[in-house]
Amino acid sequence: MATTTQIVETYLEPSSSTMKNSSGELPNPPLTPSTAEKGVGQSYIQAPPPLLTRLFYASTIAGLQGALRPAVWARELHRWWYGHSHTPDIVKTYEARPALPVRIFFPKSYDLTSPKQLPCMITVHGGGFVVGQGQDDDVWNRTFADRFGYLVLGVGYNKAPWNPFPGPAEDVASLVLAIMGDGSLPVDKGKVSLLGFSAGGNLAVAASQSKEVRGLKGLGWGLRSVVVMYPPLDFTVGAREKAERRRHYKGELKGVRGRPSDLLLPLAGSFDWAYIPYGTDKSDGRLSPGARIAGNVLREELPDHVCVVGAELDMLAYEGWVFARKMAGLEFPRRDEEEKPVGRKEVGKEKGALVGESDDGEERFGFLRVDEGEEGQVRSVKWVLVPDVVHGFDMHIPPGIVGDEEGWVDGNGKGGMVMREVVGWLEGVVYEEDEGEG
């Protein structure tokens, strides 16, 4: 009988079946790379794993969702009883997705009677596509709104496995459209960004590729930028391979930062199984824009400005770097070339600090590329790798859970610096042309 380890490590076999979405229609046709690019005989079709593996994945997802439900209730009860300084000003629902309330945060300095329009940041929570709530990002959303004067709207999505790909991305796209069409909100429709954390980052990239969302640009407004925080962007490579080849391990650090295995690895297989239906081409650009495959997602399919933030001690950082380089038109390692982890082997000497734009030839800690599109519009790609932090470093996870108070302080400090990096890029690059016109 197979052991648990053998079950988790089982590779998926190719399949030729085709998966329809919940409405019975075929999803948008995937942008399939050439056979030469993929490698002769290589397939990225999601196939059913062996029965024991399926049972393991299903029980893991059911157990996780069941365990987190009372924890969420307890958190909300505590906030209701004792009060919470990071609550939204409004919680609103839209006809497009009435079961997915939108949490709206006005800057504390904003006069609600003012006609002034505000730059807008729409955020998408993480949770491996299967768990998570809009409330998870309340601290980040409130902090960003108050500190930088943005209108912040937190959106959610229906969870896998009941709502697999491309359902969650369609949920996000529908809510973006509803927000953009809401005349009661003081949204400066020329200054709207979509930001996603973890799985929400993947959904932000996929939703921004939606034909309807992209169509807003033809009206003179729409998504100006997409910002993704430590997102999963490559499902063509298995989780164990990512964990073994795509990150450095720094044993001198404490808690989860110093573990010899990646924080996400135990759950990654279950998350992927729940989200990706059998028969799906995992090289589809809406799933794997960070795959080492040329042409599976086109620069023109995304907003003019793209920002990618990675966590150095995260097995997902490498695919974020690849995605940023692809979007910037830079060289990236192809599938037959050796992978080198982003970052460095040494622990950073300065706590709470970012490295900035890299001085190495491959710019693994950071770069900014600004160019002119085919129609004369300014486009940019920004990459930031946050040193010595793990996945979710800026989510204010209690130090007792991560086992590292020093890492908790360091991560939250760097989270604040990332906010400033993003706003500096938005104001100095993305919206600079607007200010000049004004």
CSV table of C-alpha atoms in Angstrom, one decimal:
chain,number,residue,atom,x,y,z
A,1,MET,CA,0.0,0.0,0.0
A,2,ALA,CA,1.3,3.5,-0.9
A,3,THR,CA,2.5,5.7,2.0
A,4,THR,CA,1.3,9.2,2.5
A,5,THR,CA,4.6,10.5,1.1
A,6,GLN,CA,4.2,8.4,-2.0
A,7,ILE,CA,0.6,9.6,-2.5
A,8,VAL,CA,1.6,13.3,-2.2
A,9,GLU,CA,4.5,12.9,-4.6
A,10,THR,CA,2.5,11.1,-7.3
A,11,TYR,CA,2.9,12.8,-10.7
A,12,LEU,CA,-0.2,13.6,-12.8
A,13,GLU,CA,-0.4,11.8,-16.1
A,14,PRO,CA,-1.5,13.5,-19.4
A,15,SER,CA,-5.1,13.5,-20.4
A,16,SER,CA,-6.9,14.4,-23.6
A,17,SER,CA,-10.2,15.3,-22.1
A,18,THR,CA,-11.7,18.8,-22.3
A,19,MET,CA,-13.3,20.6,-19.3
A,20,LYS,CA,-16.3,22.8,-19.6
A,21,ASN,CA,-17.2,25.6,-17.2
A,22,SER,CA,-20.1,25.7,-14.8
A,23,SER,CA,-22.4,27.1,-17.6
A,24,GLY,CA,-21.7,24.1,-19.8
A,25,GLU,CA,-19.7,26.3,-22.3
A,26,LEU,CA,-16.1,25.8,-23.2
A,27,PRO,CA,-13.8,28.4,-21.5
A,28,ASN,CA,-11.8,30.8,-23.5
A,29,PRO,CA,-9.4,28.8,-25.7
A,30,PRO,CA,-6.0,28.6,-24.0
A,31,LEU,CA,-3.0,30.2,-25.7
A,32,THR,CA,-1.1,27.0,-26.3
A,33,PRO,CA,2.7,27.2,-26.9
A,34,SER,CA,4.2,25.4,-29.9
A,35,THR,CA,5.3,21.8,-29.6
A,36,ALA,CA,8.9,23.0,-30.0
A,37,GLU,CA,8.5,25.4,-27.1
A,38,LYS,CA,6.9,22.8,-24.8
A,39,GLY,CA,9.2,20.0,-25.7
A,40,VAL,CA,8.3,17.1,-28.0
A,41,GLY,CA,5.8,14.9,-26.3
A,42,GLN,CA,5.4,17.0,-23.3
A,43,SER,CA,1.8,17.6,-22.0
A,44,TYR,CA,0.5,20.0,-19.4
A,45,ILE,CA,-3.0,18.6,-19.3
A,46,GLN,CA,-4.4,18.2,-15.8
A,47,ALA,CA,-5.3,14.5,-15.3
A,48,PRO,CA,-7.0,12.7,-12.4
A,49,PRO,CA,-4.5,11.4,-9.9
A,50,PRO,CA,-4.8,7.9,-8.4
A,51,LEU,CA,-7.7,7.3,-6.1
A,52,LEU,CA,-5.7,7.4,-2.9
A,53,THR,CA,-4.2,10.7,-3.9
A,54,ARG,CA,-7.6,12.1,-4.6
A,55,LEU,CA,-8.9,10.9,-1.2
A,56,PHE,CA,-5.9,12.5,0.4
A,57,TYR,CA,-6.4,15.8,-1.4
A,58,ALA,CA,-10.1,15.9,-0.7
A,59,SER,CA,-9.8,15.1,3.0
A,60,THR,CA,-7.1,17.8,3.3
A,61,ILE,CA,-9.3,20.4,1.7
A,62,ALA,CA,-12.3,19.4,3.7
A,63,GLY,CA,-10.3,19.4,6.9
A,64,LEU,CA,-8.7,22.7,6.3
A,65,GLN,CA,-12.0,24.4,5.4
A,66,GLY,CA,-13.8,22.8,8.4
A,67,ALA,CA,-11.0,23.8,10.8
A,68,LEU,CA,-10.9,27.5,9.6
A,69,ARG,CA,-14.6,28.1,9.7
A,70,PRO,CA,-14.9,28.3,13.6
A,71,ALA,CA,-11.6,30.3,13.7
A,72,VAL,CA,-13.2,32.9,11.4
A,73,TRP,CA,-16.3,33.0,13.5
A,74,ALA,CA,-14.3,33.5,16.6
A,75,ARG,CA,-12.3,36.3,15.0
A,76,GLU,CA,-15.4,38.1,13.9
A,77,LEU,CA,-17.1,37.7,17.3
A,78,HIS,CA,-14.0,39.1,19.0
A,79,ARG,CA,-14.0,42.1,16.6
A,80,TRP,CA,-17.7,42.7,17.2
A,81,TRP,CA,-17.4,42.5,21.0
A,82,TYR,CA,-14.1,44.4,21.5
A,83,GLY,CA,-14.2,46.6,18.4
A,84,HIS,CA,-11.7,46.7,15.6
A,85,SER,CA,-9.8,49.7,14.3
A,86,HIS,CA,-9.4,48.3,10.8
A,87,THR,CA,-13.0,47.7,9.8
A,88,PRO,CA,-14.3,48.9,6.4
A,89,ASP,CA,-16.5,52.0,6.2
A,90,ILE,CA,-19.0,50.2,3.9
A,91,VAL,CA,-19.8,46.6,3.0
A,92,LYS,CA,-21.7,46.5,-0.3
A,93,THR,CA,-23.0,43.9,-2.6
A,94,TYR,CA,-23.5,44.0,-6.4
A,95,GLU,CA,-26.1,42.3,-8.5
A,96,ALA,CA,-23.3,40.6,-10.5
A,97,ARG,CA,-22.1,38.6,-7.5
A,98,PRO,CA,-24.6,39.2,-4.6
A,99,ALA,CA,-23.0,36.5,-2.4
A,100,LEU,CA,-19.6,38.2,-2.6
A,101,PRO,CA,-19.7,41.5,-0.5
A,102,VAL,CA,-17.2,44.2,-1.3
A,103,ARG,CA,-15.4,45.8,1.7
A,104,ILE,CA,-14.9,49.5,1.1
A,105,PHE,CA,-12.2,51.6,2.9
A,106,PHE,CA,-12.2,55.4,2.6
A,107,PRO,CA,-9.1,57.3,3.7
A,108,LYS,CA,-9.6,58.6,7.2
A,109,SER,CA,-8.9,62.1,5.9
A,110,TYR,CA,-11.6,62.0,3.2
A,111,ASP,CA,-14.7,64.0,3.6
A,112,LEU,CA,-17.6,61.7,2.5
A,113,THR,CA,-19.6,64.8,1.3
A,114,SER,CA,-16.7,65.8,-1.0
A,115,PRO,CA,-17.1,65.5,-4.8
A,116,LYS,CA,-13.3,64.7,-5.0
A,117,GLN,CA,-12.5,61.5,-6.8
A,118,LEU,CA,-9.9,59.2,-5.4
A,119,PRO,CA,-7.3,56.8,-6.9
A,120,CYS,CA,-8.6,53.3,-6.4
A,121,MET,CA,-6.9,50.0,-5.3
A,122,ILE,CA,-9.0,46.9,-5.6
A,123,THR,CA,-7.5,44.0,-3.6
A,124,VAL,CA,-8.1,40.2,-3.9
A,125,HIS,CA,-7.4,38.0,-0.9
A,126,GLY,CA,-5.3,34.8,-0.9
A,127,GLY,CA,-6.0,31.4,0.4
A,128,GLY,CA,-4.9,28.8,-2.2
A,129,PHE,CA,-8.1,29.3,-4.1
A,130,VAL,CA,-10.0,27.2,-1.4
A,131,VAL,CA,-10.0,29.3,1.8
A,132,GLY,CA,-9.7,32.9,2.9
A,133,GLN,CA,-12.1,35.8,3.5
A,134,GLY,CA,-12.2,39.4,2.5
A,135,GLN,CA,-11.7,40.2,6.2
A,136,ASP,CA,-8.2,38.7,6.0
A,137,ASP,CA,-6.9,41.8,4.3
A,138,ASP,CA,-8.7,44.4,6.5
A,139,VAL,CA,-5.5,45.5,8.3
A,140,TRP,CA,-3.6,45.9,5.0
A,141,ASN,CA,-6.6,47.6,3.2
A,142,ARG,CA,-7.2,50.1,6.1
A,143,THR,CA,-3.5,50.9,6.4
A,144,PHE,CA,-3.1,51.5,2.7
A,145,ALA,CA,-6.2,53.7,2.5
A,146,ASP,CA,-5.3,55.9,5.5
A,147,ARG,CA,-1.6,56.2,4.8
A,148,PHE,CA,-1.8,57.0,1.1
A,149,GLY,CA,-5.2,58.5,0.5
A,150,TYR,CA,-6.6,55.7,-1.8
A,151,LEU,CA,-10.1,54.3,-1.9
A,152,VAL,CA,-9.5,50.6,-1.3
A,153,LEU,CA,-12.0,47.9,-2.1
A,154,GLY,CA,-11.5,44.3,-1.0
A,155,VAL,CA,-13.2,41.7,-3.2
A,156,GLY,CA,-13.6,37.9,-2.8
A,157,TYR,CA,-14.5,34.9,-4.9
A,158,ASN,CA,-16.3,31.6,-4.6
A,159,LYS,CA,-14.0,28.9,-3.6
A,160,ALA,CA,-12.7,25.7,-5.2
A,161,PRO,CA,-13.3,22.8,-5.5
A,162,TRP,CA,-16.9,23.8,-6.0
A,163,ASN,CA,-15.9,26.8,-8.1
A,164,PRO,CA,-12.7,25.8,-9.9
A,165,PHE,CA,-10.8,27.5,-12.7
A,166,PRO,CA,-11.8,29.8,-14.4
A,167,GLY,CA,-14.7,30.6,-12.0
A,168,PRO,CA,-12.8,32.6,-9.3
A,169,ALA,CA,-11.2,34.8,-11.9
A,170,GLU,CA,-14.6,35.4,-13.5
A,171,ASP,CA,-15.9,36.4,-10.1
A,172,VAL,CA,-13.1,38.9,-9.7
A,173,ALA,CA,-13.6,40.3,-13.2
A,174,SER,CA,-17.3,40.7,-12.6
A,175,LEU,CA,-16.8,42.6,-9.4
A,176,VAL,CA,-14.2,44.9,-11.1
A,177,LEU,CA,-16.7,45.7,-13.8
A,178,ALA,CA,-19.4,46.4,-11.1
A,179,ILE,CA,-17.1,48.7,-9.2
A,180,MET,CA,-16.1,50.6,-12.3
A,181,GLY,CA,-19.8,51.1,-13.2
A,182,ASP,CA,-20.8,52.2,-9.7
A,183,GLY,CA,-21.5,56.0,-9.9
A,184,SER,CA,-22.0,56.3,-6.2
A,185,LEU,CA,-18.3,55.7,-5.4
A,186,PRO,CA,-15.7,58.5,-5.8
A,187,VAL,CA,-13.5,56.4,-8.1
A,188,ASP,CA,-11.1,58.2,-10.4
A,189,LYS,CA,-11.6,55.8,-13.2
A,190,GLY,CA,-8.3,56.8,-14.8
A,191,LYS,CA,-6.5,55.6,-11.7
A,192,VAL,CA,-7.6,52.1,-10.9
A,193,SER,CA,-5.3,49.3,-9.9
A,194,LEU,CA,-6.0,45.6,-9.2
A,195,LEU,CA,-3.8,44.0,-6.5
A,196,GLY,CA,-3.8,40.4,-5.4
A,197,PHE,CA,-2.2,38.5,-2.5
A,198,SER,CA,-1.0,34.9,-3.2
A,199,ALA,CA,-3.7,33.0,-5.0
A,200,GLY,CA,-5.5,36.4,-5.4
A,201,GLY,CA,-2.5,37.6,-7.4
A,202,ASN,CA,-3.0,34.8,-9.9
A,203,LEU,CA,-6.7,35.8,-10.1
A,204,ALA,CA,-5.8,39.4,-10.5
A,205,VAL,CA,-3.6,38.6,-13.6
A,206,ALA,CA,-6.3,36.3,-15.0
A,207,ALA,CA,-9.2,38.8,-14.4
A,208,SER,CA,-7.2,41.6,-16.0
A,209,GLN,CA,-7.0,39.4,-19.2
A,210,SER,CA,-10.8,39.3,-19.4
A,211,LYS,CA,-12.1,40.7,-22.6
A,212,GLU,CA,-14.7,42.7,-20.8
A,213,VAL,CA,-12.2,44.2,-18.4
A,214,ARG,CA,-9.7,44.9,-21.2
A,215,GLY,CA,-12.6,46.5,-23.1
A,216,LEU,CA,-12.9,49.3,-20.5
A,217,LYS,CA,-9.6,50.7,-21.9
A,218,GLY,CA,-11.4,51.5,-25.1
A,219,LEU,CA,-13.7,53.8,-23.1
A,220,GLY,CA,-10.8,55.8,-21.9
A,221,TRP,CA,-10.7,54.3,-18.4
A,222,GLY,CA,-10.1,50.9,-16.9
A,223,LEU,CA,-7.3,49.0,-15.1
A,224,ARG,CA,-4.1,51.0,-15.3
A,225,SER,CA,-2.0,48.5,-13.4
A,226,VAL,CA,-2.0,45.1,-11.8
A,227,VAL,CA,0.1,44.4,-8.7
A,228,VAL,CA,0.7,40.8,-7.6
A,229,MET,CA,2.1,39.8,-4.2
A,230,TYR,CA,3.9,36.5,-4.0
A,231,PRO,CA,1.5,34.8,-6.4
A,232,PRO,CA,1.5,31.3,-7.9
A,233,LEU,CA,2.0,31.8,-11.6
A,234,ASP,CA,3.3,28.5,-12.9
A,235,PHE,CA,1.3,25.3,-12.6
A,236,THR,CA,3.4,23.5,-15.3
A,237,VAL,CA,5.9,22.6,-12.6
A,238,GLY,CA,5.1,20.4,-9.6
A,239,ALA,CA,5.3,21.8,-6.1
A,240,ARG,CA,8.0,19.5,-4.9
A,241,GLU,CA,10.2,20.5,-7.8
A,242,LYS,CA,9.7,24.2,-7.1
A,243,ALA,CA,10.5,23.7,-3.4
A,244,GLU,CA,13.7,21.8,-4.2
A,245,ARG,CA,15.1,24.0,-7.0
A,246,ARG,CA,13.6,27.4,-6.8
A,247,ARG,CA,14.6,28.9,-3.4
A,248,HIS,CA,17.4,29.2,-0.9
A,249,TYR,CA,17.3,27.9,2.6
A,250,LYS,CA,18.7,29.9,5.4
A,251,GLY,CA,19.0,27.7,8.5
A,252,GLU,CA,20.4,30.4,10.7
A,253,LEU,CA,17.0,32.2,10.7
A,254,LYS,CA,14.4,31.2,13.3
A,255,GLY,CA,10.8,29.9,13.1
A,256,VAL,CA,9.3,29.2,9.7
A,257,ARG,CA,12.0,31.2,8.0
A,258,GLY,CA,14.6,28.7,8.9
A,259,ARG,CA,12.7,25.6,8.1
A,260,PRO,CA,14.4,23.1,5.6
A,261,SER,CA,11.2,22.8,3.7
A,262,ASP,CA,8.9,25.4,2.1
A,263,LEU,CA,6.0,26.7,4.1
A,264,LEU,CA,3.5,26.0,1.3
A,265,LEU,CA,4.7,22.6,0.3
A,266,PRO,CA,2.4,20.4,2.5
A,267,LEU,CA,-0.8,22.0,1.0
A,268,ALA,CA,0.3,22.9,-2.5
A,269,GLY,CA,-0.8,19.6,-4.1
A,270,SER,CA,-4.2,19.8,-2.5
A,271,PHE,CA,-4.7,23.4,-3.6
A,272,ASP,CA,-3.7,22.7,-7.2
A,273,TRP,CA,-6.0,19.6,-7.4
A,274,ALA,CA,-9.0,21.6,-6.0
A,275,TYR,CA,-8.5,24.5,-8.4
A,276,ILE,CA,-7.6,23.0,-11.7
A,277,PRO,CA,-10.3,20.8,-13.4
A,278,TYR,CA,-9.2,17.6,-15.1
A,279,GLY,CA,-8.6,18.3,-18.8
A,280,THR,CA,-7.3,21.8,-18.3
A,281,ASP,CA,-4.2,22.9,-20.1
A,282,LYS,CA,-2.0,24.1,-17.3
A,283,SER,CA,0.1,26.2,-19.7
A,284,ASP,CA,-2.9,28.4,-20.3
A,285,GLY,CA,-1.8,32.0,-19.8
A,286,ARG,CA,-4.6,32.7,-17.3
A,287,LEU,CA,-3.2,29.9,-15.1
A,288,SER,CA,0.5,30.0,-15.6
A,289,PRO,CA,1.7,33.4,-16.9
A,290,GLY,CA,4.9,32.8,-15.0
A,291,ALA,CA,5.7,29.5,-16.8
A,292,ARG,CA,9.0,29.3,-18.6
A,293,ILE,CA,7.2,29.3,-21.9
A,294,ALA,CA,7.2,32.1,-24.5
A,295,GLY,CA,4.0,33.4,-25.8
A,296,ASN,CA,1.4,31.8,-23.5
A,297,VAL,CA,0.5,35.2,-22.2
A,298,LEU,CA,1.0,38.4,-24.3
A,299,ARG,CA,2.0,41.8,-22.9
A,300,GLU,CA,-1.0,43.4,-24.7
A,301,GLU,CA,-3.4,41.2,-22.8
A,302,LEU,CA,-2.5,42.9,-19.5
A,303,PRO,CA,-2.7,46.5,-18.2
A,304,ASP,CA,0.0,48.8,-19.3
A,305,HIS,CA,1.7,48.6,-15.9
A,306,VAL,CA,2.6,45.5,-14.0
A,307,CYS,CA,4.3,45.1,-10.6
A,308,VAL,CA,5.4,41.8,-9.1
A,309,VAL,CA,6.4,41.4,-5.5
A,310,GLY,CA,8.1,38.2,-4.4
A,311,ALA,CA,9.2,36.8,-1.0
A,312,GLU,CA,12.7,35.5,-1.1
A,313,LEU,CA,12.1,32.4,1.0
A,314,ASP,CA,9.0,31.3,-1.0
A,315,MET,CA,9.1,28.6,-3.7
A,316,LEU,CA,6.8,30.9,-5.7
A,317,ALA,CA,9.3,33.7,-6.0
A,318,TYR,CA,11.1,32.3,-9.0
A,319,GLU,CA,8.0,32.1,-11.2
A,320,GLY,CA,7.1,35.7,-10.2
A,321,TRP,CA,10.6,36.8,-11.4
A,322,VAL,CA,10.1,34.9,-14.7
A,323,PHE,CA,6.7,36.5,-15.2
A,324,ALA,CA,8.1,40.0,-14.6
A,325,ARG,CA,10.9,39.3,-17.1
A,326,LYS,CA,8.5,38.0,-19.7
A,327,MET,CA,6.3,41.1,-19.4
A,328,ALA,CA,9.3,43.4,-19.6
A,329,GLY,CA,10.6,41.7,-22.7
A,330,LEU,CA,13.7,40.4,-21.0
A,331,GLU,CA,15.4,37.1,-21.4
A,332,PHE,CA,14.3,34.3,-19.0
A,333,PRO,CA,15.5,30.7,-18.6
A,334,ARG,CA,13.6,28.3,-20.8
A,335,ARG,CA,12.5,24.9,-19.8
A,336,ASP,CA,15.6,23.1,-20.9
A,337,GLU,CA,17.9,25.5,-19.0
A,338,GLU,CA,19.1,25.3,-15.4
A,339,GLU,CA,17.1,27.1,-12.8
A,340,LYS,CA,18.9,29.3,-10.2
A,341,PRO,CA,16.9,30.5,-7.2
A,342,VAL,CA,16.3,34.2,-6.9
A,343,GLY,CA,17.8,36.0,-4.0
A,344,ARG,CA,21.0,35.1,-2.2
A,345,LYS,CA,22.3,32.5,0.2
A,346,GLU,CA,23.3,35.0,2.9
A,347,VAL,CA,21.0,36.6,5.5
A,348,GLY,CA,20.6,40.3,5.0
A,349,LYS,CA,22.6,42.4,7.4
A,350,GLU,CA,20.0,45.3,7.6
A,351,LYS,CA,16.7,44.2,9.2
A,352,GLY,CA,13.5,45.7,7.9
A,353,ALA,CA,15.2,46.9,4.7
A,354,LEU,CA,14.7,46.1,1.0
A,355,VAL,CA,17.6,45.5,-1.3
A,356,GLY,CA,16.4,47.8,-4.1
A,357,GLU,CA,17.2,47.4,-7.8
A,358,SER,CA,19.8,44.6,-8.2
A,359,ASP,CA,23.3,45.4,-9.5
A,360,ASP,CA,23.7,41.8,-10.7
A,361,GLY,CA,23.2,41.0,-14.4
A,362,GLU,CA,19.9,39.2,-13.9
A,363,GLU,CA,18.4,41.8,-11.5
A,364,ARG,CA,17.0,39.1,-9.2
A,365,PHE,CA,16.2,41.5,-6.3
A,366,GLY,CA,14.6,44.2,-8.4
A,367,PHE,CA,14.3,46.1,-11.6
A,368,LEU,CA,12.1,48.7,-13.3
A,369,ARG,CA,11.5,48.8,-17.1
A,370,VAL,CA,9.7,51.7,-18.7
A,371,ASP,CA,9.0,51.7,-22.4
A,372,GLU,CA,6.6,53.0,-25.0
A,373,GLY,CA,3.8,50.7,-26.3
A,374,GLU,CA,2.8,50.3,-30.0
A,375,GLU,CA,0.2,53.1,-29.7
A,376,GLY,CA,2.6,55.5,-27.9
A,377,GLN,CA,1.4,54.8,-24.4
A,378,VAL,CA,3.8,54.5,-21.5
A,379,ARG,CA,4.2,50.9,-20.1
A,380,SER,CA,6.2,49.6,-17.2
A,381,VAL,CA,7.1,46.5,-15.3
A,382,LYS,CA,8.5,46.5,-11.8
A,383,TRP,CA,9.9,43.6,-9.9
A,384,VAL,CA,10.6,43.6,-6.1
A,385,LEU,CA,12.1,40.7,-4.2
A,386,VAL,CA,11.7,41.1,-0.4
A,387,PRO,CA,14.7,39.6,1.3
A,388,ASP,CA,14.6,37.0,4.2
A,389,VAL,CA,10.8,36.7,4.3
A,390,VAL,CA,8.3,33.9,3.7
A,391,HIS,CA,5.0,33.7,1.9
A,392,GLY,CA,2.5,36.1,3.5
A,393,PHE,CA,5.1,38.1,5.4
A,394,ASP,CA,2.9,41.2,5.4
A,395,MET,CA,-0.3,39.6,6.6
A,396,HIS,CA,0.4,40.3,10.3
A,397,ILE,CA,0.3,36.6,11.3
A,398,PRO,CA,0.8,36.4,15.1
A,399,PRO,CA,4.5,35.7,16.0
A,400,GLY,CA,3.3,32.7,18.1
A,401,ILE,CA,2.2,30.9,15.0
A,402,VAL,CA,5.3,31.6,12.9
A,403,GLY,CA,7.5,30.9,15.9
A,404,ASP,CA,9.8,33.9,15.2
A,405,GLU,CA,9.1,37.3,16.8
A,406,GLU,CA,12.1,38.9,15.1
A,407,GLY,CA,10.8,37.6,11.7
A,408,TRP,CA,7.3,39.0,12.5
A,409,VAL,CA,8.7,42.5,13.2
A,410,ASP,CA,11.0,42.3,10.1
A,411,GLY,CA,8.2,41.1,7.8
A,412,ASN,CA,5.7,43.7,8.9
A,413,GLY,CA,8.4,46.4,8.6
A,414,LYS,CA,9.2,45.3,5.0
A,415,GLY,CA,5.5,45.1,4.3
A,416,GLY,CA,5.2,48.8,5.0
A,417,MET,CA,8.2,49.4,2.7
A,418,VAL,CA,6.6,47.4,-0.1
A,419,MET,CA,3.5,49.6,0.2
A,420,ARG,CA,5.7,52.7,-0.3
A,421,GLU,CA,7.5,51.1,-3.2
A,422,VAL,CA,4.1,50.3,-4.9
A,423,VAL,CA,2.8,53.8,-4.3
A,424,GLY,CA,6.0,55.4,-5.4
A,425,TRP,CA,5.8,53.4,-8.7
A,426,LEU,CA,2.1,54.3,-9.1
A,427,GLU,CA,2.6,58.0,-8.5
A,428,GLY,CA,6.0,58.3,-10.2
A,429,VAL,CA,5.4,56.1,-13.3
A,430,VAL,CA,1.8,54.9,-13.8
A,431,TYR,CA,0.0,58.2,-13.1
A,432,GLU,CA,2.9,60.6,-13.9
A,433,GLU,CA,1.6,61.2,-17.4
A,434,ASP,CA,-1.8,62.2,-16.0
A,435,GLU,CA,-0.3,64.6,-13.6
A,436,GLY,CA,1.7,66.2,-16.4
A,437,GLU,CA,-1.5,66.6,-18.5
A,438,GLY,CA,-3.2,68.2,-15.5
